[in-house]
Amino acid sequence: MTTQDLHHTLLDSLTFASARAQAEALAAGRVSAVDLLEHVLARISRFDNDLNAVVARDDEASRAAAREADAALARGERRPLLGVPITVKESFDVAGYVTSSGNPDYANNVAEQDSPAVAALRGAGAVIVGKSNVPLALADLQSYNAIYGVSNNPWDTTRTPGGSSGGSAAALAAGYVALELGTDIGGSIRIPAHFNGVYGHKPTAGLVALRGTGVPSGRLADRDLAVAGPLARTASDLGLALDLLLNLEPLAAKAWKATLPPARHTRLSDFRVLVIDQWPGSERSLHEALVVERVVERLRTQGVKVTRPPELPQGLLPDLAQSHRVYRSLLGSSLATPPALSKSAQKRLEALSPDDDSADAAWLRAPTLRHSEWLKDNERRVALRHQWERFFEHFDVVVTPVAPLPAFRHNHAEPKDERTYPVAFENGTREVRFLDLFHWAGLPVLPGLPATSFPVGLDEAGLPVSAQAVGPYLEDRTTIAFAELLEQVYGGFIAPPGFGGSSPA
């Protein structure tokens, strides 16, 4: 084998490697940042006509950054991501790139500086390759818009990679980059991670700076419920990235900083786990059953104590259905300028009974919620956080599905709130509403809890399936460690067929 062949083999071995492993290879001089970047650019050119995951690039700026990384490495500098290529969700400001959130009204909105989160990753040495696709206004479980077009899932291009961080998850699964930056308010990190078989972490609310995300630019106040966080092909990289993303708000840094507690346990067998596979009032889907039973089997094999909801003392587990009503209310009222209701939704709103306390009613009323009613729901949110804190005196993590189905086929019907999706149940397949796909994703969002989405293999159709681990407030390291311990025993990310490369390191 020639020297050139050996070099190509090394680059191929890094295709699906972790960001940590890529950084180690760069630091050891086994590969240069320039060569690793060119390898990434070649893969994007080869595969992205079909995927359309990375929708904005500046190759010359990326090459300049890679050359700077090589010079720094040669000087003996060592940073956590020095020379590692990454992409970031389109809605993050990256100096010199457009930030549009898929909205044509902002197609020329070029950012003057990096958002704090992007700046932190760049400061750690990451080479920004480009931006990944999103849905219009980040408001869908699919990633398509009038500026950049439709993104496809590398496991099946007739299916969506998810949203709103859909391009992010697809770029990871396709072996373009090892680390991505996304946002999550309704599962927008965790559902794309699930649909593509990668890892995603929704941090505790308020930990990661959201400044410099979305449009219009220049907003100082964060959108309620929203968080920013990492996606990766290994659980370990989630922890690496989270450490870099903490304490980025300059005003707060004058007086305090977050110091997260360590993971509660270092052995799987020490974890106390509650598993939930059926949403209250809903039938369990075959997908939900598959995901949770697979996790339960693995946990019990490792000696983990697994508990089901019927075994709990009455009142210990928060009321999930009532919590979801409050989640819908605060989610729907989280935009300063919400989109207009469709005609059918407006008719349903007008027909609501004053005493209708359902989640659907909360969603319809949310855009025009009186501030006094918002304050009541906010109090319920804070009370719920305290209730979960009492719950986690008895348990370490709650494991649930991420969604009731795997990646679904593209469906761009409007209005999206009236779309339905085929979901398999024990007695047959039924259409499920768009709004009913968010129960599991919303569970940790309202109380602001950390949640880590982790892959657990493939289903019978060969599509990735994932579960999520929800943990105590500010104990992000516990859910990431739980996912990492499972990964060490059972593996995690699997490369989609046809994309080549070796297994992750």
Coordinates of C-alpha atoms in Angstrom, one line a residue:
M1 CA 0.0 0.0 0.0
T2 CA 1.4 3.4 -1.0
T3 CA 1.8 6.4 1.3
Q4 CA -1.1 8.1 -0.5
D5 CA -3.3 5.0 0.0
L6 CA -2.5 4.9 3.7
H7 CA -3.4 8.6 4.0
H8 CA -6.8 8.0 2.3
T9 CA -7.4 5.1 4.6
L10 CA -6.7 7.3 7.7
L11 CA -9.1 9.9 6.4
D12 CA -11.7 7.3 5.8
S13 CA -11.3 6.0 9.3
L14 CA -12.0 9.5 10.6
T15 CA -15.2 9.9 8.6
F16 CA -17.5 8.6 11.3
A17 CA -15.1 9.2 14.2
S18 CA -16.0 11.3 17.2
A19 CA -15.0 14.9 17.4
R20 CA -12.8 13.9 20.3
A21 CA -11.0 11.2 18.2
Q22 CA -10.6 13.7 15.3
A23 CA -9.0 16.2 17.6
E24 CA -6.7 13.6 19.0
A25 CA -5.6 12.6 15.4
L26 CA -5.0 16.2 14.6
A27 CA -3.0 16.8 17.8
A28 CA -0.9 13.7 17.2
G29 CA -0.1 14.8 13.7
R30 CA -1.6 11.8 12.0
V31 CA -3.7 14.1 9.8
S32 CA -3.7 17.8 9.0
A33 CA -6.7 20.1 9.5
V34 CA -6.5 21.1 5.8
D35 CA -6.7 17.4 4.6
L36 CA -9.5 16.6 7.0
L37 CA -11.5 19.6 5.8
E38 CA -10.9 18.7 2.1
H39 CA -12.2 15.2 3.0
V40 CA -15.3 16.7 4.5
L41 CA -15.9 19.1 1.5
A42 CA -15.5 16.2 -0.9
R43 CA -18.1 14.2 1.0
I44 CA -20.5 17.1 1.0
S45 CA -20.0 17.5 -2.8
R46 CA -20.5 13.8 -3.3
F47 CA -23.6 13.2 -1.2
D48 CA -25.4 16.5 -0.6
N49 CA -27.1 16.8 -3.9
D50 CA -29.3 14.0 -2.6
L51 CA -29.5 15.1 1.0
N52 CA -29.3 19.0 0.9
A53 CA -28.3 19.0 4.6
V54 CA -25.5 21.7 4.4
V55 CA -27.1 24.7 2.6
A56 CA -24.5 27.4 3.1
R57 CA -20.8 27.2 2.7
D58 CA -17.8 29.4 2.4
D59 CA -15.0 27.0 1.4
E60 CA -12.3 29.6 1.2
A61 CA -13.0 30.9 4.7
S62 CA -13.0 27.3 5.9
R63 CA -9.7 26.5 4.2
A64 CA -8.2 29.6 5.8
A65 CA -9.4 28.5 9.2
A66 CA -8.0 25.0 8.6
R67 CA -4.6 26.5 7.7
E68 CA -4.7 28.6 10.9
A69 CA -5.5 25.4 12.9
D70 CA -2.5 23.6 11.3
A71 CA -0.2 26.5 12.2
A72 CA -1.5 26.5 15.8
L73 CA -1.0 22.7 16.1
A74 CA 2.5 23.1 14.7
R75 CA 3.2 25.7 17.4
G76 CA 2.1 23.2 20.1
E77 CA -1.3 24.7 20.8
R78 CA -3.9 22.2 22.1
R79 CA -7.6 23.1 22.2
P80 CA -10.5 20.7 22.5
L81 CA -11.6 21.1 18.9
L82 CA -8.5 22.4 17.2
G83 CA -8.9 21.7 13.5
V84 CA -12.1 19.7 13.8
P85 CA -14.7 20.6 11.1
I86 CA -18.2 21.3 12.2
T87 CA -21.4 22.7 10.9
V88 CA -24.1 24.7 12.7
K89 CA -27.8 25.2 12.4
E90 CA -28.7 27.9 10.0
S91 CA -30.5 30.0 12.7
F92 CA -27.2 30.7 14.5
D93 CA -25.3 33.8 13.5
V94 CA -22.0 33.0 11.9
A95 CA -19.9 36.0 10.8
G96 CA -20.2 36.5 7.0
Y97 CA -23.1 34.0 6.6
V98 CA -26.8 34.7 6.2
T99 CA -29.1 34.0 9.1
S100 CA -32.7 33.6 7.8
S101 CA -34.4 30.8 9.7
G102 CA -35.6 29.8 6.2
N103 CA -37.6 33.0 5.8
P104 CA -37.2 34.7 2.4
D105 CA -37.7 38.1 4.1
Y106 CA -34.3 37.6 5.7
A107 CA -32.5 36.0 2.7
N108 CA -29.9 38.9 2.7
N109 CA -29.5 39.1 6.5
V110 CA -25.7 38.6 6.7
A111 CA -24.4 38.3 10.3
E112 CA -21.6 40.6 11.3
Q113 CA -20.4 38.4 14.2
D114 CA -20.7 34.9 15.6
S115 CA -23.4 34.1 18.1
P116 CA -21.8 33.4 21.5
A117 CA -22.4 29.6 21.1
V118 CA -20.7 29.6 17.7
A119 CA -17.9 31.8 19.0
A120 CA -17.2 29.4 21.8
L121 CA -16.9 26.4 19.4
R122 CA -14.7 28.5 17.1
G123 CA -12.6 29.5 20.1
A124 CA -12.1 25.9 21.0
G125 CA -10.5 25.5 17.5
A126 CA -13.4 24.2 15.5
V127 CA -13.4 24.9 11.7
I128 CA -16.8 26.2 10.6
V129 CA -17.6 24.3 7.3
G130 CA -21.1 25.8 6.8
K131 CA -24.7 25.9 7.9
S132 CA -27.3 23.2 8.0
N133 CA -30.9 23.4 6.8
V134 CA -34.0 24.3 8.9
P135 CA -37.8 24.6 8.3
L136 CA -39.4 28.0 7.9
A137 CA -39.2 29.9 11.2
L138 CA -37.9 26.7 12.8
A139 CA -41.5 25.6 13.2
D140 CA -41.8 22.0 11.8
L141 CA -40.7 18.4 12.2
Q142 CA -39.3 18.6 8.7
S143 CA -36.6 20.8 7.2
Y144 CA -37.5 22.7 4.1
N145 CA -38.0 26.3 3.1
A146 CA -38.3 28.5 0.1
I147 CA -34.6 29.6 0.3
Y148 CA -32.8 26.4 0.6
G149 CA -35.2 23.7 -0.5
V150 CA -35.9 20.3 1.1
S151 CA -33.5 18.2 3.2
N152 CA -33.7 14.4 3.1
N153 CA -32.9 11.7 5.5
P154 CA -29.7 9.7 4.7
W155 CA -31.4 6.5 5.7
D156 CA -34.2 7.0 3.1
T157 CA -34.3 10.2 1.0
T158 CA -38.1 9.9 0.7
R159 CA -38.2 10.6 4.4
T160 CA -37.5 13.7 6.4
P161 CA -34.4 14.1 8.6
G162 CA -36.7 15.9 11.1
G163 CA -36.8 19.5 12.3
S164 CA -36.0 22.0 13.2
S165 CA -32.4 20.8 13.5
G166 CA -32.9 18.4 10.6
G167 CA -30.0 19.4 8.4
S168 CA -27.8 19.2 11.5
A169 CA -28.7 15.6 12.3
A170 CA -28.4 14.6 8.6
A171 CA -25.0 16.1 8.3
L172 CA -23.8 14.0 11.3
A173 CA -25.4 10.8 10.1
A174 CA -23.9 11.2 6.6
G175 CA -20.4 11.5 7.9
Y176 CA -19.8 15.2 7.0
V177 CA -19.0 16.4 10.5
A178 CA -18.7 15.0 14.0
L179 CA -20.4 17.8 15.9
E180 CA -23.4 20.1 15.3
L181 CA -25.1 23.0 17.1
G182 CA -28.9 23.0 17.3
T183 CA -31.9 24.4 19.2
D184 CA -34.8 22.8 20.9
I185 CA -38.2 24.0 22.0
G186 CA -40.4 21.1 20.8
G187 CA -37.9 18.3 20.3
S188 CA -35.9 20.2 17.6
I189 CA -32.7 18.6 18.7
R190 CA -33.9 15.3 20.0
I191 CA -36.4 14.3 17.2
P192 CA -33.9 14.9 14.3
A193 CA -31.3 12.9 16.4
H194 CA -33.9 10.1 16.7
F195 CA -34.8 10.2 13.0
N196 CA -31.1 10.0 11.9
G197 CA -29.7 7.7 14.6
V198 CA -27.4 10.2 16.3
Y199 CA -27.2 11.7 19.8
G200 CA -28.7 15.0 20.8
H201 CA -28.8 16.9 24.1
K202 CA -31.5 19.4 25.2
P203 CA -29.7 21.2 28.1
T204 CA -31.3 22.5 31.2
A205 CA -33.2 25.7 30.4
G206 CA -30.9 28.8 30.6
L207 CA -27.6 27.1 30.5
V208 CA -26.5 27.8 26.9
A209 CA -26.7 31.3 25.5
L210 CA -29.3 31.8 22.8
R211 CA -28.1 35.3 21.9
G212 CA -27.5 35.6 18.1
T213 CA -30.0 33.0 17.1
G214 CA -33.0 33.4 14.8
V215 CA -34.6 36.5 13.2
P216 CA -34.9 39.3 13.5
S217 CA -31.3 39.9 14.5
G218 CA -30.3 41.8 17.6
R219 CA -32.9 40.4 20.1
L220 CA -31.6 40.4 23.7
A221 CA -34.4 38.4 25.3
D222 CA -34.5 34.6 24.9
R223 CA -37.6 33.0 23.5
D224 CA -39.4 31.3 26.4
L225 CA -38.8 27.5 26.7
A226 CA -36.1 27.4 23.9
V227 CA -32.6 26.1 24.5
A228 CA -29.5 25.6 22.4
G229 CA -27.4 22.4 22.6
P230 CA -25.2 19.9 20.8
L231 CA -25.8 17.0 18.4
A232 CA -23.1 14.4 17.9
R233 CA -22.4 10.8 16.9
T234 CA -21.3 9.9 20.4
A235 CA -22.6 10.7 23.9
S236 CA -19.1 11.7 25.0
D237 CA -19.0 14.5 22.4
L238 CA -22.2 15.9 23.8
G239 CA -20.4 16.3 27.1
L240 CA -17.4 17.8 25.5
A241 CA -19.5 20.4 23.6
L242 CA -21.7 21.2 26.6
D243 CA -18.6 22.2 28.6
L244 CA -17.7 24.6 25.9
L245 CA -21.1 26.1 25.7
L246 CA -21.6 27.0 29.3
N247 CA -21.3 30.5 30.9
L248 CA -21.4 32.6 27.7
E249 CA -23.6 35.4 28.8
P250 CA -21.3 38.4 29.5
L251 CA -23.7 40.1 32.0
A252 CA -24.1 37.0 34.1
A253 CA -20.4 36.2 34.0
K254 CA -19.7 39.4 36.1
A255 CA -21.1 37.7 39.1
W256 CA -21.8 34.0 38.7
K257 CA -21.2 30.9 36.6
A258 CA -22.8 27.5 36.3
T259 CA -20.9 24.7 37.8
L260 CA -22.8 21.5 36.9
P261 CA -22.8 18.6 39.4
P262 CA -21.1 15.4 38.2
A263 CA -23.1 12.5 36.9
R264 CA -24.9 10.7 39.8
H265 CA -23.3 7.4 38.8
T266 CA -20.4 5.9 36.9
R267 CA -21.9 2.4 36.6
L268 CA -25.1 1.6 34.8
S269 CA -26.1 -0.8 37.5
D270 CA -26.3 2.0 40.0
F271 CA -29.0 4.0 38.1
R272 CA -32.6 4.0 39.3
V273 CA -34.7 4.3 36.2
L274 CA -38.4 4.9 35.5
V275 CA -39.5 3.9 32.0
I276 CA -42.7 5.2 30.4
D277 CA -43.9 3.9 27.1
Q278 CA -47.5 5.0 27.0
W279 CA -48.7 8.6 27.1
P280 CA -51.7 9.1 29.4
G281 CA -55.0 8.7 27.5
S282 CA -53.3 7.4 24.4
E283 CA -52.7 4.0 23.0
R284 CA -49.1 2.8 22.9
S285 CA -47.7 2.7 19.4
L286 CA -45.7 -0.3 18.2
H287 CA -42.7 2.1 17.8
E288 CA -43.0 3.2 21.4
A289 CA -43.2 -0.4 22.6
L290 CA -40.2 -1.4 20.5
V291 CA -38.0 1.4 21.7
V292 CA -38.7 1.1 25.4
E293 CA -38.7 -2.7 25.6
R294 CA -35.3 -2.7 23.8
V295 CA -33.9 -0.2 26.4
V296 CA -35.5 -2.2 29.3
E297 CA -34.0 -5.4 28.1
R298 CA -30.5 -3.8 28.0
L299 CA -30.9 -2.2 31.3
R300 CA -32.0 -5.3 33.1
T301 CA -29.2 -7.3 31.5
Q302 CA -26.8 -4.8 33.1
G303 CA -28.5 -5.1 36.5
V304 CA -30.3 -1.8 36.5
K305 CA -33.4 -1.4 38.6
V306 CA -36.2 -0.6 36.2
T307 CA -39.6 0.7 37.4
R308 CA -42.9 1.3 35.6
P309 CA -45.5 3.9 36.4
P310 CA -48.0 1.5 38.0
E311 CA -45.4 0.6 40.6
L312 CA -45.0 4.3 41.8
P313 CA -46.5 5.7 45.0
Q314 CA -49.5 7.8 44.2
G315 CA -48.7 11.4 43.4
L316 CA -44.9 10.9 42.9
L317 CA -45.0 11.2 39.2
P318 CA -46.2 14.6 37.9
D319 CA -49.5 14.7 36.0
L320 CA -48.1 14.4 32.4
A321 CA -51.4 15.2 30.7
Q322 CA -52.0 18.4 32.7
S323 CA -48.3 19.4 32.3
H324 CA -48.8 19.0 28.5
R325 CA -51.7 21.5 28.6
V326 CA -49.4 24.0 30.3
Y327 CA -46.6 23.3 27.8
R328 CA -48.9 23.9 24.9
S329 CA -50.1 27.2 26.4
L330 CA -46.6 28.6 27.1
L331 CA -45.2 27.2 23.8
G332 CA -48.0 28.9 21.8
S333 CA -47.6 32.2 23.6
S334 CA -43.8 32.2 23.3
L335 CA -43.6 34.2 20.1
A336 CA -43.9 38.0 20.2
T337 CA -45.6 37.9 16.7
P338 CA -47.2 34.6 16.3
P339 CA -48.4 33.4 12.9
A340 CA -52.2 33.9 12.2
L341 CA -54.4 30.9 12.9
S342 CA -55.7 29.0 9.9
K343 CA -59.4 29.5 9.1
S344 CA -60.3 26.1 10.5
A345 CA -58.3 26.7 13.7
Q346 CA -60.0 30.1 14.1
K347 CA -63.4 28.4 13.9
R348 CA -62.4 25.9 16.5
L349 CA -61.2 28.7 18.8
E350 CA -64.5 30.5 18.4
A351 CA -66.4 27.3 19.3
L352 CA -64.4 26.6 22.5
S353 CA -66.4 26.3 25.7
P354 CA -65.1 28.7 28.4
D355 CA -64.4 25.7 30.7
D356 CA -62.5 23.7 28.1
D357 CA -59.2 23.0 29.8
S358 CA -57.8 20.6 27.2
A359 CA -54.3 20.8 25.6
D360 CA -56.0 21.6 22.3
A361 CA -57.9 24.5 23.8
A362 CA -54.7 25.8 25.4
W363 CA -52.9 25.7 22.0
L364 CA -55.7 27.7 20.3
R365 CA -55.9 30.3 23.1
A366 CA -52.1 30.7 23.5
P367 CA -51.3 33.3 20.9
T368 CA -53.7 35.8 22.6
L369 CA -53.3 34.6 26.1
R370 CA -53.9 37.3 28.7
H371 CA -50.8 38.1 30.8
S372 CA -52.6 37.2 34.0
E373 CA -53.3 33.7 32.5
W374 CA -49.7 33.4 31.4
L375 CA -48.6 34.2 34.9
K376 CA -50.8 31.4 36.3
D377 CA -49.3 28.9 33.8
N378 CA -45.8 30.1 34.6
E379 CA -46.5 29.4 38.3
R380 CA -47.6 25.9 37.3
R381 CA -44.4 25.5 35.4
V382 CA -42.2 26.4 38.4
A383 CA -44.3 24.3 40.7
L384 CA -43.8 21.4 38.3
R385 CA -40.1 21.9 38.3
H386 CA -40.1 21.5 42.1
Q387 CA -42.3 18.4 41.8
W388 CA -39.8 16.8 39.5
E389 CA -37.1 17.6 41.9
R390 CA -38.9 15.6 44.6
F391 CA -39.4 12.8 42.1
F392 CA -35.7 12.7 41.4
E393 CA -34.9 12.0 45.0
H394 CA -36.2 8.5 44.2
F395 CA -35.0 8.1 40.6
D396 CA -32.0 9.2 38.5
V397 CA -33.4 9.3 35.0
V398 CA -36.8 8.8 33.2
V399 CA -36.5 6.9 29.9
T400 CA -39.2 7.5 27.3
P401 CA -39.6 7.3 23.5
V402 CA -38.7 10.5 21.6
A403 CA -41.7 10.3 19.3
P404 CA -44.4 7.8 18.5
L405 CA -42.9 7.0 15.1
P406 CA -39.6 6.9 13.3
A407 CA -38.7 9.2 10.4
F408 CA -41.8 9.7 8.2
R409 CA -42.2 10.4 4.6
H410 CA -42.1 14.0 3.4
N411 CA -45.5 15.7 4.0
H412 CA -45.6 19.4 3.1
A413 CA -49.4 19.9 3.2
E414 CA -50.6 23.1 4.7
P415 CA -51.7 24.1 7.3
K416 CA -49.2 21.9 9.1
D417 CA -51.3 21.7 12.3
E418 CA -53.9 19.8 10.3
R419 CA -51.4 17.2 8.8
T420 CA -51.7 13.6 9.9
Y421 CA -49.1 10.8 9.9
P422 CA -49.5 7.0 9.8
V423 CA -48.6 5.4 13.1
A424 CA -48.7 1.7 13.7
F425 CA -50.6 0.3 16.7
E426 CA -51.3 -3.2 17.8
N427 CA -54.7 -3.2 16.1
G428 CA -53.5 -1.5 12.9
T429 CA -52.2 1.7 11.4
R430 CA -54.0 5.0 12.1
E431 CA -53.4 8.6 11.2
V432 CA -52.1 10.7 14.1
R433 CA -52.3 14.5 14.2
F434 CA -49.2 16.7 13.9
L435 CA -49.9 18.2 17.3
D436 CA -49.9 14.7 18.9
L437 CA -46.4 13.9 17.9
F438 CA -44.9 16.2 20.6
H439 CA -46.0 14.6 23.9
W440 CA -42.6 13.0 24.7
A441 CA -40.6 15.8 23.2
G442 CA -42.5 18.4 25.3
L443 CA -42.2 16.4 28.6
P444 CA -38.8 17.9 29.7
V445 CA -39.3 21.3 28.0
L446 CA -41.9 22.8 30.3
P447 CA -40.0 22.2 33.6
G448 CA -36.7 23.0 31.8
L449 CA -35.1 19.6 32.5
P450 CA -32.1 18.2 30.6
A451 CA -32.9 15.4 28.1
T452 CA -30.5 13.3 26.0
S453 CA -31.7 11.4 22.9
F454 CA -29.7 8.3 22.3
P455 CA -29.9 5.6 19.5
V456 CA -30.9 2.1 20.2
G457 CA -30.5 0.4 16.8
L458 CA -32.9 0.0 13.9
D459 CA -36.5 -1.1 13.5
E460 CA -37.8 -3.8 11.2
A461 CA -37.9 -1.3 8.3
G462 CA -34.2 -0.5 8.8
L463 CA -34.8 3.0 10.2
P464 CA -33.0 4.4 13.3
V465 CA -34.8 4.4 16.6
S466 CA -34.0 6.3 19.8
A467 CA -35.0 6.8 23.4
Q468 CA -34.5 9.8 25.6
A469 CA -33.2 10.1 29.1
V470 CA -34.7 12.9 31.2
G471 CA -32.9 14.0 34.3
P472 CA -33.0 16.4 37.2
Y473 CA -32.8 20.1 36.8
L474 CA -29.2 21.2 36.2
E475 CA -27.9 17.6 36.2
D476 CA -27.2 17.4 32.5
R477 CA -24.1 15.3 33.1
T478 CA -26.3 12.5 34.5
T479 CA -28.4 12.0 31.4
I480 CA -25.3 12.2 29.1
A481 CA -23.4 9.7 31.3
F482 CA -26.4 7.4 31.2
A483 CA -26.4 7.4 27.4
E484 CA -22.6 7.0 27.3
L485 CA -22.7 4.0 29.6
L486 CA -25.3 2.3 27.4
E487 CA -23.2 3.2 24.3
Q488 CA -20.1 1.6 25.8
V489 CA -21.9 -1.7 26.3
Y490 CA -24.3 -1.8 23.3
G491 CA -22.9 0.6 20.8
G492 CA -24.8 3.6 19.5
F493 CA -24.5 5.3 16.1
I494 CA -24.7 3.2 13.0
A495 CA -23.7 4.6 9.6
P496 CA -26.4 4.7 7.0
P497 CA -25.9 2.2 4.1
G498 CA -24.2 3.7 1.1
F499 CA -22.2 6.4 3.0
G500 CA -19.0 4.4 3.6
G501 CA -16.5 5.0 6.3
S502 CA -15.7 3.0 9.4
S503 CA -17.5 2.8 12.8
P504 CA -17.2 5.7 15.2
A505 CA -14.2 6.0 17.5

